[in-house]
Amino acid sequence: MKRISLHTNSLQEVIKQAISQSSTVFILSSFLMKSGVESIFDALFDALKHGTDIKILTGDYLYVTQPKALKRLLDLEGDNIEIRLYKSNGIAFHPKAYIFKHKDNGSLLVGSSNMSRSAYTTGVEWNLQMDRDFANDTFEQAINEFMKLFYAEETVLINQETVKL
């Protein structure tokens, strides 16, 4: 990858490749569709088998996130995965960011793609990916901002019980 690159199609392959190289994966997607989960499920499953830490944050804004998507993510069992839902209470929650942290490198991907098959394959989407070594301060700031949102009081842990609600 270049130090900064624009991805307007085939994002699924970019994400799967980055997941396979990561020790920690942070996914922030305003909504999740089951089709998007299925698109990267095997990559997430394999990463967990290799000890990768995975944190996924989505939201309930406009009630677009599919319960089937959350249930499918719960098939990814293990101590290294945590899935949370941001309860928006009508306040816009529309971020899309993917952070792939490797030992000494990684990348930050920010753009218009939620976790859906369309966004990952054929949809009209724009995403900018930046290597960690290009702007490490921005990379670290993105992780810090993600963690603030991830553990904010507006979030709830997704598990078998909360998905039933």
PDB file of N, CA, C and O in Angstrom, residues 45-110:
ATOM      1  N   PHE A  45     -12.634 -14.467  11.804  1.00  0.00           N
ATOM      2  CA  PHE A  45     -12.513 -15.777  12.454  1.00  0.00           C
ATOM      3  C   PHE A  45     -11.053 -16.225  12.483  1.00  0.00           C
ATOM      4  O   PHE A  45     -10.535 -16.641  13.532  1.00  0.00           O
ATOM      5  N   ASP A  46     -10.383 -16.144  11.346  1.00  0.00           N
ATOM      6  CA  ASP A  46      -8.971 -16.543  11.269  1.00  0.00           C
ATOM      7  C   ASP A  46      -8.094 -15.663  12.152  1.00  0.00           C
ATOM      8  O   ASP A  46      -7.176 -16.158  12.812  1.00  0.00           O
ATOM      9  N   ALA A  47      -8.367 -14.376  12.164  1.00  0.00           N
ATOM     10  CA  ALA A  47      -7.586 -13.455  12.994  1.00  0.00           C
ATOM     11  C   ALA A  47      -7.722 -13.817  14.469  1.00  0.00           C
ATOM     12  O   ALA A  47      -6.727 -13.825  15.208  1.00  0.00           O
ATOM     13  N   LEU A  48      -8.926 -14.129  14.894  1.00  0.00           N
ATOM     14  CA  LEU A  48      -9.137 -14.515  16.297  1.00  0.00           C
ATOM     15  C   LEU A  48      -8.371 -15.789  16.637  1.00  0.00           C
ATOM     16  O   LEU A  48      -7.810 -15.906  17.726  1.00  0.00           O
ATOM     17  N   LYS A  49      -8.326 -16.727  15.708  1.00  0.00           N
ATOM     18  CA  LYS A  49      -7.574 -17.967  15.926  1.00  0.00           C
ATOM     19  C   LYS A  49      -6.096 -17.685  16.137  1.00  0.00           C
ATOM     20  O   LYS A  49      -5.416 -18.433  16.833  1.00  0.00           O
ATOM     21  N   HIS A  50      -5.604 -16.596  15.552  1.00  0.00           N
ATOM     22  CA  HIS A  50      -4.190 -16.234  15.672  1.00  0.00           C
ATOM     23  C   HIS A  50      -3.936 -15.224  16.792  1.00  0.00           C
ATOM     24  O   HIS A  50      -2.853 -14.648  16.873  1.00  0.00           O
ATOM     25  N   GLY A  51      -4.952 -14.985  17.626  1.00  0.00           N
ATOM     26  CA  GLY A  51      -4.759 -14.132  18.795  1.00  0.00           C
ATOM     27  C   GLY A  51      -4.994 -12.648  18.579  1.00  0.00           C
ATOM     28  O   GLY A  51      -4.679 -11.842  19.467  1.00  0.00           O
ATOM     29  N   THR A  52      -5.528 -12.270  17.455  1.00  0.00           N
ATOM     30  CA  THR A  52      -5.811 -10.855  17.193  1.00  0.00           C
ATOM     31  C   THR A  52      -6.921 -10.361  18.117  1.00  0.00           C
ATOM     32  O   THR A  52      -7.907 -11.054  18.326  1.00  0.00           O
ATOM     33  N   ASP A  53      -6.746  -9.178  18.672  1.00  0.00           N
ATOM     34  CA  ASP A  53      -7.792  -8.523  19.451  1.00  0.00           C
ATOM     35  C   ASP A  53      -8.694  -7.762  18.492  1.00  0.00           C
ATOM     36  O   ASP A  53      -8.201  -7.040  17.616  1.00  0.00           O
ATOM     37  N   ILE A  54     -10.004  -7.915  18.665  1.00  0.00           N
ATOM     38  CA  ILE A  54     -10.968  -7.262  17.779  1.00  0.00           C
ATOM     39  C   ILE A  54     -11.998  -6.517  18.613  1.00  0.00           C
ATOM     40  O   ILE A  54     -12.588  -7.086  19.525  1.00  0.00           O
ATOM     41  N   LYS A  55     -12.195  -5.253  18.271  1.00  0.00           N
ATOM     42  CA  LYS A  55     -13.206  -4.425  18.915  1.00  0.00           C
ATOM     43  C   LYS A  55     -14.076  -3.838  17.809  1.00  0.00           C
ATOM     44  O   LYS A  55     -13.565  -3.216  16.879  1.00  0.00           O
ATOM     45  N   ILE A  56     -15.395  -4.055  17.924  1.00  0.00           N
ATOM     46  CA  ILE A  56     -16.341  -3.569  16.922  1.00  0.00           C
ATOM     47  C   ILE A  56     -17.386  -2.713  17.628  1.00  0.00           C
ATOM     48  O   ILE A  56     -17.999  -3.145  18.603  1.00  0.00           O
ATOM     49  N   LEU A  57     -17.570  -1.497  17.120  1.00  0.00           N
ATOM     50  CA  LEU A  57     -18.582  -0.586  17.661  1.00  0.00           C
ATOM     51  C   LEU A  57     -19.521  -0.180  16.534  1.00  0.00           C
ATOM     52  O   LEU A  57     -19.081   0.269  15.472  1.00  0.00           O
ATOM     53  N   THR A  58     -20.800  -0.352  16.771  1.00  0.00           N
ATOM     54  CA  THR A  58     -21.828   0.082  15.846  1.00  0.00           C
ATOM     55  C   THR A  58     -22.870   0.860  16.632  1.00  0.00           C
ATOM     56  O   THR A  58     -22.728   1.038  17.840  1.00  0.00           O
ATOM     57  N   GLY A  59     -23.898   1.316  15.936  1.00  0.00           N
ATOM     58  CA  GLY A  59     -24.909   2.121  16.612  1.00  0.00           C
ATOM     59  C   GLY A  59     -26.317   1.719  16.259  1.00  0.00           C
ATOM     60  O   GLY A  59     -26.565   0.914  15.368  1.00  0.00           O
ATOM     61  N   ASP A  60     -27.255   2.340  16.968  1.00  0.00           N
ATOM     62  CA  ASP A  60     -28.677   2.094  16.725  1.00  0.00           C
ATOM     63  C   ASP A  60     -29.342   3.259  16.000  1.00  0.00           C
ATOM     64  O   ASP A  60     -30.553   3.267  15.816  1.00  0.00           O
ATOM     65  N   TYR A  61     -28.558   4.233  15.559  1.00  0.00           N
ATOM     66  CA  TYR A  61     -29.104   5.420  14.914  1.00  0.00           C
ATOM     67  C   TYR A  61     -29.934   5.016  13.693  1.00  0.00           C
ATOM     68  O   TYR A  61     -29.482   4.252  12.838  1.00  0.00           O
ATOM     69  N   LEU A  62     -31.141   5.502  13.621  1.00  0.00           N
ATOM     70  CA  LEU A  62     -32.107   5.223  12.559  1.00  0.00           C
ATOM     71  C   LEU A  62     -32.470   3.737  12.470  1.00  0.00           C
ATOM     72  O   LEU A  62     -33.119   3.311  11.525  1.00  0.00           O
ATOM     73  N   TYR A  63     -32.029   2.957  13.422  1.00  0.00           N
ATOM     74  CA  TYR A  63     -32.361   1.528  13.526  1.00  0.00           C
ATOM     75  C   TYR A  63     -32.005   0.742  12.264  1.00  0.00           C
ATOM     76  O   TYR A  63     -32.738  -0.156  11.849  1.00  0.00           O
ATOM     77  N   VAL A  64     -30.868   1.067  11.672  1.00  0.00           N
ATOM     78  CA  VAL A  64     -30.434   0.392  10.451  1.00  0.00           C
ATOM     79  C   VAL A  64     -29.658  -0.888  10.765  1.00  0.00           C
ATOM     80  O   VAL A  64     -29.754  -1.871  10.034  1.00  0.00           O
ATOM     81  N   THR A  65     -28.882  -0.899  11.846  1.00  0.00           N
ATOM     82  CA  THR A  65     -28.111  -2.093  12.202  1.00  0.00           C
ATOM     83  C   THR A  65     -29.049  -3.290  12.319  1.00  0.00           C
ATOM     84  O   THR A  65     -30.067  -3.228  13.008  1.00  0.00           O
ATOM     85  N   GLN A  66     -28.687  -4.357  11.638  1.00  0.00           N
ATOM     86  CA  GLN A  66     -29.527  -5.553  11.626  1.00  0.00           C
ATOM     87  C   GLN A  66     -29.200  -6.470  12.805  1.00  0.00           C
ATOM     88  O   GLN A  66     -28.029  -6.824  12.998  1.00  0.00           O
ATOM     89  N   PRO A  67     -30.203  -6.864  13.576  1.00  0.00           N
ATOM     90  CA  PRO A  67     -29.955  -7.831  14.653  1.00  0.00           C
ATOM     91  C   PRO A  67     -29.284  -9.106  14.144  1.00  0.00           C
ATOM     92  O   PRO A  67     -28.438  -9.680  14.837  1.00  0.00           O
ATOM     93  N   LYS A  68     -29.588  -9.527  12.924  1.00  0.00           N
ATOM     94  CA  LYS A  68     -28.950 -10.717  12.345  1.00  0.00           C
ATOM     95  C   LYS A  68     -27.445 -10.517  12.191  1.00  0.00           C
ATOM     96  O   LYS A  68     -26.671 -11.465  12.306  1.00  0.00           O
ATOM     97  N   ALA A  69     -27.040  -9.295  11.923  1.00  0.00           N
ATOM     98  CA  ALA A  69     -25.610  -8.993  11.811  1.00  0.00           C
ATOM     99  C   ALA A  69     -24.928  -9.136  13.170  1.00  0.00           C
ATOM    100  O   ALA A  69     -23.847  -9.715  13.281  1.00  0.00           O
ATOM    101  N   LEU A  70     -25.580  -8.614  14.206  1.00  0.00           N
ATOM    102  CA  LEU A  70     -25.028  -8.723  15.556  1.00  0.00           C
ATOM    103  C   LEU A  70     -24.964 -10.192  15.994  1.00  0.00           C
ATOM    104  O   LEU A  70     -23.965 -10.633  16.571  1.00  0.00           O
ATOM    105  N   LYS A  71     -26.019 -10.938  15.705  1.00  0.00           N
ATOM    106  CA  LYS A  71     -26.043 -12.361  16.067  1.00  0.00           C
ATOM    107  C   LYS A  71     -24.930 -13.117  15.357  1.00  0.00           C
ATOM    108  O   LYS A  71     -24.284 -13.979  15.954  1.00  0.00           O
ATOM    109  N   ARG A  72     -24.697 -12.787  14.094  1.00  0.00           N
ATOM    110  CA  ARG A  72     -23.632 -13.469  13.354  1.00  0.00           C
ATOM    111  C   ARG A  72     -22.267 -13.137  13.948  1.00  0.00           C
ATOM    112  O   ARG A  72     -21.408 -14.015  14.066  1.00  0.00           O
ATOM    113  N   LEU A  73     -22.065 -11.909  14.344  1.00  0.00           N
ATOM    114  CA  LEU A  73     -20.793 -11.545  14.986  1.00  0.00           C
ATOM    115  C   LEU A  73     -20.587 -12.314  16.287  1.00  0.00           C
ATOM    116  O   LEU A  73     -19.455 -12.631  16.659  1.00  0.00           O
ATOM    117  N   LEU A  74     -21.671 -12.622  16.969  1.00  0.00           N
ATOM    118  CA  LEU A  74     -21.557 -13.380  18.214  1.00  0.00           C
ATOM    119  C   LEU A  74     -21.098 -14.818  17.977  1.00  0.00           C
ATOM    120  O   LEU A  74     -20.684 -15.489  18.914  1.00  0.00           O
ATOM    121  N   ASP A  75     -21.146 -15.269  16.726  1.00  0.00           N
ATOM    122  CA  ASP A  75     -20.572 -16.578  16.386  1.00  0.00           C
ATOM    123  C   ASP A  75     -19.049 -16.556  16.481  1.00  0.00           C
ATOM    124  O   ASP A  75     -18.413 -17.607  16.496  1.00  0.00           O
ATOM    125  N   LEU A  76     -18.487 -15.369  16.518  1.00  0.00           N
ATOM    126  CA  LEU A  76     -17.041 -15.213  16.689  1.00  0.00           C
ATOM    127  C   LEU A  76     -16.739 -15.219  18.179  1.00  0.00           C
ATOM    128  O   LEU A  76     -16.686 -14.182  18.824  1.00  0.00           O
ATOM    129  N   GLU A  77     -16.592 -16.383  18.719  1.00  0.00           N
ATOM    130  CA  GLU A  77     -16.401 -16.505  20.161  1.00  0.00           C
ATOM    131  C   GLU A  77     -14.939 -16.358  20.533  1.00  0.00           C
ATOM    132  O   GLU A  77     -14.052 -16.605  19.740  1.00  0.00           O
ATOM    133  N   GLY A  78     -14.729 -15.941  21.762  1.00  0.00           N
ATOM    134  CA  GLY A  78     -13.375 -15.848  22.283  1.00  0.00           C
ATOM    135  C   GLY A  78     -13.212 -14.655  23.189  1.00  0.00           C
ATOM    136  O   GLY A  78     -14.037 -13.745  23.222  1.00  0.00           O
ATOM    137  N   ASP A  79     -12.125 -14.680  23.907  1.00  0.00           N
ATOM    138  CA  ASP A  79     -11.813 -13.595  24.832  1.00  0.00           C
ATOM    139  C   ASP A  79     -11.270 -12.362  24.123  1.00  0.00           C
ATOM    140  O   ASP A  79     -11.168 -11.304  24.734  1.00  0.00           O
ATOM    141  N   ASN A  80     -10.913 -12.515  22.856  1.00  0.00           N
ATOM    142  CA  ASN A  80     -10.252 -11.421  22.138  1.00  0.00           C
ATOM    143  C   ASN A  80     -11.196 -10.553  21.323  1.00  0.00           C
ATOM    144  O   ASN A  80     -10.748  -9.694  20.586  1.00  0.00           O
ATOM    145  N   ILE A  81     -12.497 -10.794  21.433  1.00  0.00           N
ATOM    146  CA  ILE A  81     -13.439  -9.974  20.663  1.00  0.00           C
ATOM    147  C   ILE A  81     -14.453  -9.332  21.590  1.00  0.00           C
ATOM    148  O   ILE A  81     -14.935  -9.954  22.532  1.00  0.00           O
ATOM    149  N   GLU A  82     -14.720  -8.070  21.309  1.00  0.00           N
ATOM    150  CA  GLU A  82     -15.724  -7.329  22.071  1.00  0.00           C
ATOM    151  C   GLU A  82     -16.537  -6.510  21.081  1.00  0.00           C
ATOM    152  O   GLU A  82     -15.981  -5.806  20.229  1.00  0.00           O
ATOM    153  N   ILE A  83     -17.851  -6.607  21.195  1.00  0.00           N
ATOM    154  CA  ILE A  83     -18.767  -5.912  20.302  1.00  0.00           C
ATOM    155  C   ILE A  83     -19.661  -5.023  21.163  1.00  0.00           C
ATOM    156  O   ILE A  83     -20.243  -5.487  22.144  1.00  0.00           O
ATOM    157  N   ARG A  84     -19.773  -3.761  20.797  1.00  0.00           N
ATOM    158  CA  ARG A  84     -20.584  -2.833  21.570  1.00  0.00           C
ATOM    159  C   ARG A  84     -21.513  -2.051  20.637  1.00  0.00           C
ATOM    160  O   ARG A  84     -21.229  -1.887  19.450  1.00  0.00           O
ATOM    161  N   LEU A  85     -22.622  -1.575  21.212  1.00  0.00           N
ATOM    162  CA  LEU A  85     -23.619  -0.805  20.483  1.00  0.00           C
ATOM    163  C   LEU A  85     -23.754   0.567  21.130  1.00  0.00           C
ATOM    164  O   LEU A  85     -23.952   0.667  22.343  1.00  0.00           O
ATOM    165  N   TYR A  86     -23.625   1.590  20.318  1.00  0.00           N
ATOM    166  CA  TYR A  86     -23.802   2.966  20.776  1.00  0.00           C
ATOM    167  C   TYR A  86     -25.280   3.311  20.703  1.00  0.00           C
ATOM    168  O   TYR A  86     -25.889   3.274  19.633  1.00  0.00           O
ATOM    169  N   LYS A  87     -25.870   3.625  21.843  1.00  0.00           N
ATOM    170  CA  LYS A  87     -27.287   3.994  21.916  1.00  0.00           C
ATOM    171  C   LYS A  87     -27.384   5.499  21.681  1.00  0.00           C
ATOM    172  O   LYS A  87     -27.070   6.294  22.552  1.00  0.00           O
ATOM    173  N   SER A  88     -27.846   5.861  20.498  1.00  0.00           N
ATOM    174  CA  SER A  88     -27.770   7.253  20.052  1.00  0.00           C
ATOM    175  C   SER A  88     -28.853   8.165  20.623  1.00  0.00           C
ATOM    176  O   SER A  88     -28.674   9.385  20.618  1.00  0.00           O
ATOM    177  N   ASN A  89     -29.963   7.609  21.080  1.00  0.00           N
ATOM    178  CA  ASN A  89     -31.058   8.433  21.592  1.00  0.00           C
ATOM    179  C   ASN A  89     -31.428   9.554  20.625  1.00  0.00           C
ATOM    180  O   ASN A  89     -31.666  10.692  21.027  1.00  0.00           O
ATOM    181  N   GLY A  90     -31.434   9.230  19.332  1.00  0.00           N
ATOM    182  CA  GLY A  90     -31.828  10.186  18.308  1.00  0.00           C
ATOM    183  C   GLY A  90     -30.739  11.128  17.835  1.00  0.00           C
ATOM    184  O   GLY A  90     -30.952  11.898  16.908  1.00  0.00           O
ATOM    185  N   ILE A  91     -29.559  11.076  18.461  1.00  0.00           N
ATOM    186  CA  ILE A  91     -28.444  11.919  18.034  1.00  0.00           C
ATOM    187  C   ILE A  91     -27.703  11.194  16.912  1.00  0.00           C
ATOM    188  O   ILE A  91     -27.451   9.990  16.995  1.00  0.00           O
ATOM    189  N   ALA A  92     -27.371  11.902  15.853  1.00  0.00           N
ATOM    190  CA  ALA A  92     -26.697  11.288  14.707  1.00  0.00           C
ATOM    191  C   ALA A  92     -25.430  10.552  15.144  1.00  0.00           C
ATOM    192  O   ALA A  92     -24.600  11.106  15.862  1.00  0.00           O
ATOM    193  N   PHE A  93     -25.317   9.315  14.736  1.00  0.00           N
ATOM    194  CA  PHE A  93     -24.121   8.491  14.963  1.00  0.00           C
ATOM    195  C   PHE A  93     -23.793   7.881  13.613  1.00  0.00           C
ATOM    196  O   PHE A  93     -24.438   6.936  13.178  1.00  0.00           O
ATOM    197  N   HIS A  94     -22.806   8.457  12.926  1.00  0.00           N
ATOM    198  CA  HIS A  94     -22.594   8.079  11.532  1.00  0.00           C
ATOM    199  C   HIS A  94     -21.122   7.877  11.163  1.00  0.00           C
ATOM    200  O   HIS A  94     -20.740   8.047  10.000  1.00  0.00           O
ATOM    201  N   PRO A  95     -20.246   7.471  12.100  1.00  0.00           N
ATOM    202  CA  PRO A  95     -18.834   7.295  11.750  1.00  0.00           C
ATOM    203  C   PRO A  95     -18.575   5.976  11.028  1.00  0.00           C
ATOM    204  O   PRO A  95     -19.313   5.003  11.182  1.00  0.00           O
ATOM    205  N   LYS A  96     -17.511   5.977  10.239  1.00  0.00           N
ATOM    206  CA  LYS A  96     -17.020   4.756   9.596  1.00  0.00           C
ATOM    207  C   LYS A  96     -15.506   4.828   9.598  1.00  0.00           C
ATOM    208  O   LYS A  96     -14.917   5.645   8.891  1.00  0.00           O
ATOM    209  N   ALA A  97     -14.890   3.979  10.400  1.00  0.00           N
ATOM    210  CA  ALA A  97     -13.428   3.956  10.485  1.00  0.00           C
ATOM    211  C   ALA A  97     -12.976   2.542  10.807  1.00  0.00           C
ATOM    212  O   ALA A  97     -13.643   1.818  11.545  1.00  0.00           O
ATOM    213  N   TYR A  98     -11.862   2.181  10.235  1.00  0.00           N
ATOM    214  CA  TYR A  98     -11.269   0.864  10.450  1.00  0.00           C
ATOM    215  C   TYR A  98      -9.810   1.125  10.801  1.00  0.00           C
ATOM    216  O   TYR A  98      -9.100   1.796  10.049  1.00  0.00           O
ATOM    217  N   ILE A  99      -9.390   0.623  11.944  1.00  0.00           N
ATOM    218  CA  ILE A  99      -8.009   0.811  12.381  1.00  0.00           C
ATOM    219  C   ILE A  99      -7.368  -0.563  12.476  1.00  0.00           C
ATOM    220  O   ILE A  99      -7.893  -1.452  13.160  1.00  0.00           O
ATOM    221  N   PHE A 100      -6.264  -0.711  11.788  1.00  0.00           N
ATOM    222  CA  PHE A 100      -5.546  -1.978  11.769  1.00  0.00           C
ATOM    223  C   PHE A 100      -4.177  -1.747  12.386  1.00  0.00           C
ATOM    224  O   PHE A 100      -3.331  -1.079  11.797  1.00  0.00           O
ATOM    225  N   LYS A 101      -3.992  -2.268  13.580  1.00  0.00           N
ATOM    226  CA  LYS A 101      -2.743  -2.053  14.310  1.00  0.00           C
ATOM    227  C   LYS A 101      -1.903  -3.319  14.225  1.00  0.00           C
ATOM    228  O   LYS A 101      -2.374  -4.409  14.534  1.00  0.00           O
ATOM    229  N   HIS A 102      -0.680  -3.144  13.776  1.00  0.00           N
ATOM    230  CA  HIS A 102       0.285  -4.225  13.709  1.00  0.00           C
ATOM    231  C   HIS A 102       1.376  -3.912  14.720  1.00  0.00           C
ATOM    232  O   HIS A 102       1.361  -2.850  15.342  1.00  0.00           O
ATOM    233  N   LYS A 103       2.307  -4.797  14.863  1.00  0.00           N
ATOM    234  CA  LYS A 103       3.377  -4.557  15.847  1.00  0.00           C
ATOM    235  C   LYS A 103       3.929  -3.141  15.740  1.00  0.00           C
ATOM    236  O   LYS A 103       3.807  -2.348  16.656  1.00  0.00           O
ATOM    237  N   ASP A 104       4.576  -2.858  14.640  1.00  0.00           N
ATOM    238  CA  ASP A 104       5.224  -1.562  14.468  1.00  0.00           C
ATOM    239  C   ASP A 104       4.605  -0.713  13.377  1.00  0.00           C
ATOM    240  O   ASP A 104       5.116   0.356  13.062  1.00  0.00           O
ATOM    241  N   ASN A 105       3.538  -1.214  12.772  1.00  0.00           N
ATOM    242  CA  ASN A 105       2.917  -0.426  11.711  1.00  0.00           C
ATOM    243  C   ASN A 105       1.412  -0.603  11.761  1.00  0.00           C
ATOM    244  O   ASN A 105       0.872  -0.966  12.785  1.00  0.00           O
ATOM    245  N   GLY A 106       0.746  -0.357  10.683  1.00  0.00           N
ATOM    246  CA  GLY A 106      -0.702  -0.467  10.623  1.00  0.00           C
ATOM    247  C   GLY A 106      -1.254   0.595   9.709  1.00  0.00           C
ATOM    248  O   GLY A 106      -0.513   1.292   9.012  1.00  0.00           O
ATOM    249  N   SER A 107      -2.578   0.731   9.726  1.00  0.00           N
ATOM    250  CA  SER A 107      -3.199   1.750   8.895  1.00  0.00           C
ATOM    251  C   SER A 107      -4.542   2.164   9.480  1.00  0.00           C
ATOM    252  O   SER A 107      -5.154   1.437  10.259  1.00  0.00           O
ATOM    253  N   LEU A 108      -4.951   3.333   9.067  1.00  0.00           N
ATOM    254  CA  LEU A 108      -6.236   3.920   9.437  1.00  0.00           C
ATOM    255  C   LEU A 108      -7.016   4.111   8.148  1.00  0.00           C
ATOM    256  O   LEU A 108      -6.507   4.711   7.198  1.00  0.00           O
ATOM    257  N   LEU A 109      -8.232   3.587   8.115  1.00  0.00           N
ATOM    258  CA  LEU A 109      -9.093   3.692   6.942  1.00  0.00           C
ATOM    259  C   LEU A 109     -10.362   4.423   7.366  1.00  0.00           C
ATOM    260  O   LEU A 109     -11.061   3.961   8.275  1.00  0.00           O
ATOM    261  N   VAL A 110     -10.620   5.567   6.766  1.00  0.00           N
ATOM    262  CA  VAL A 110     -11.785   6.370   7.116  1.00  0.00           C
ATOM    263  C   VAL A 110     -12.499   6.752   5.830  1.00  0.00           C
ATOM    264  O   VAL A 110     -11.861   7.107   4.839  1.00  0.00           O
TER     265      VAL A 110
END
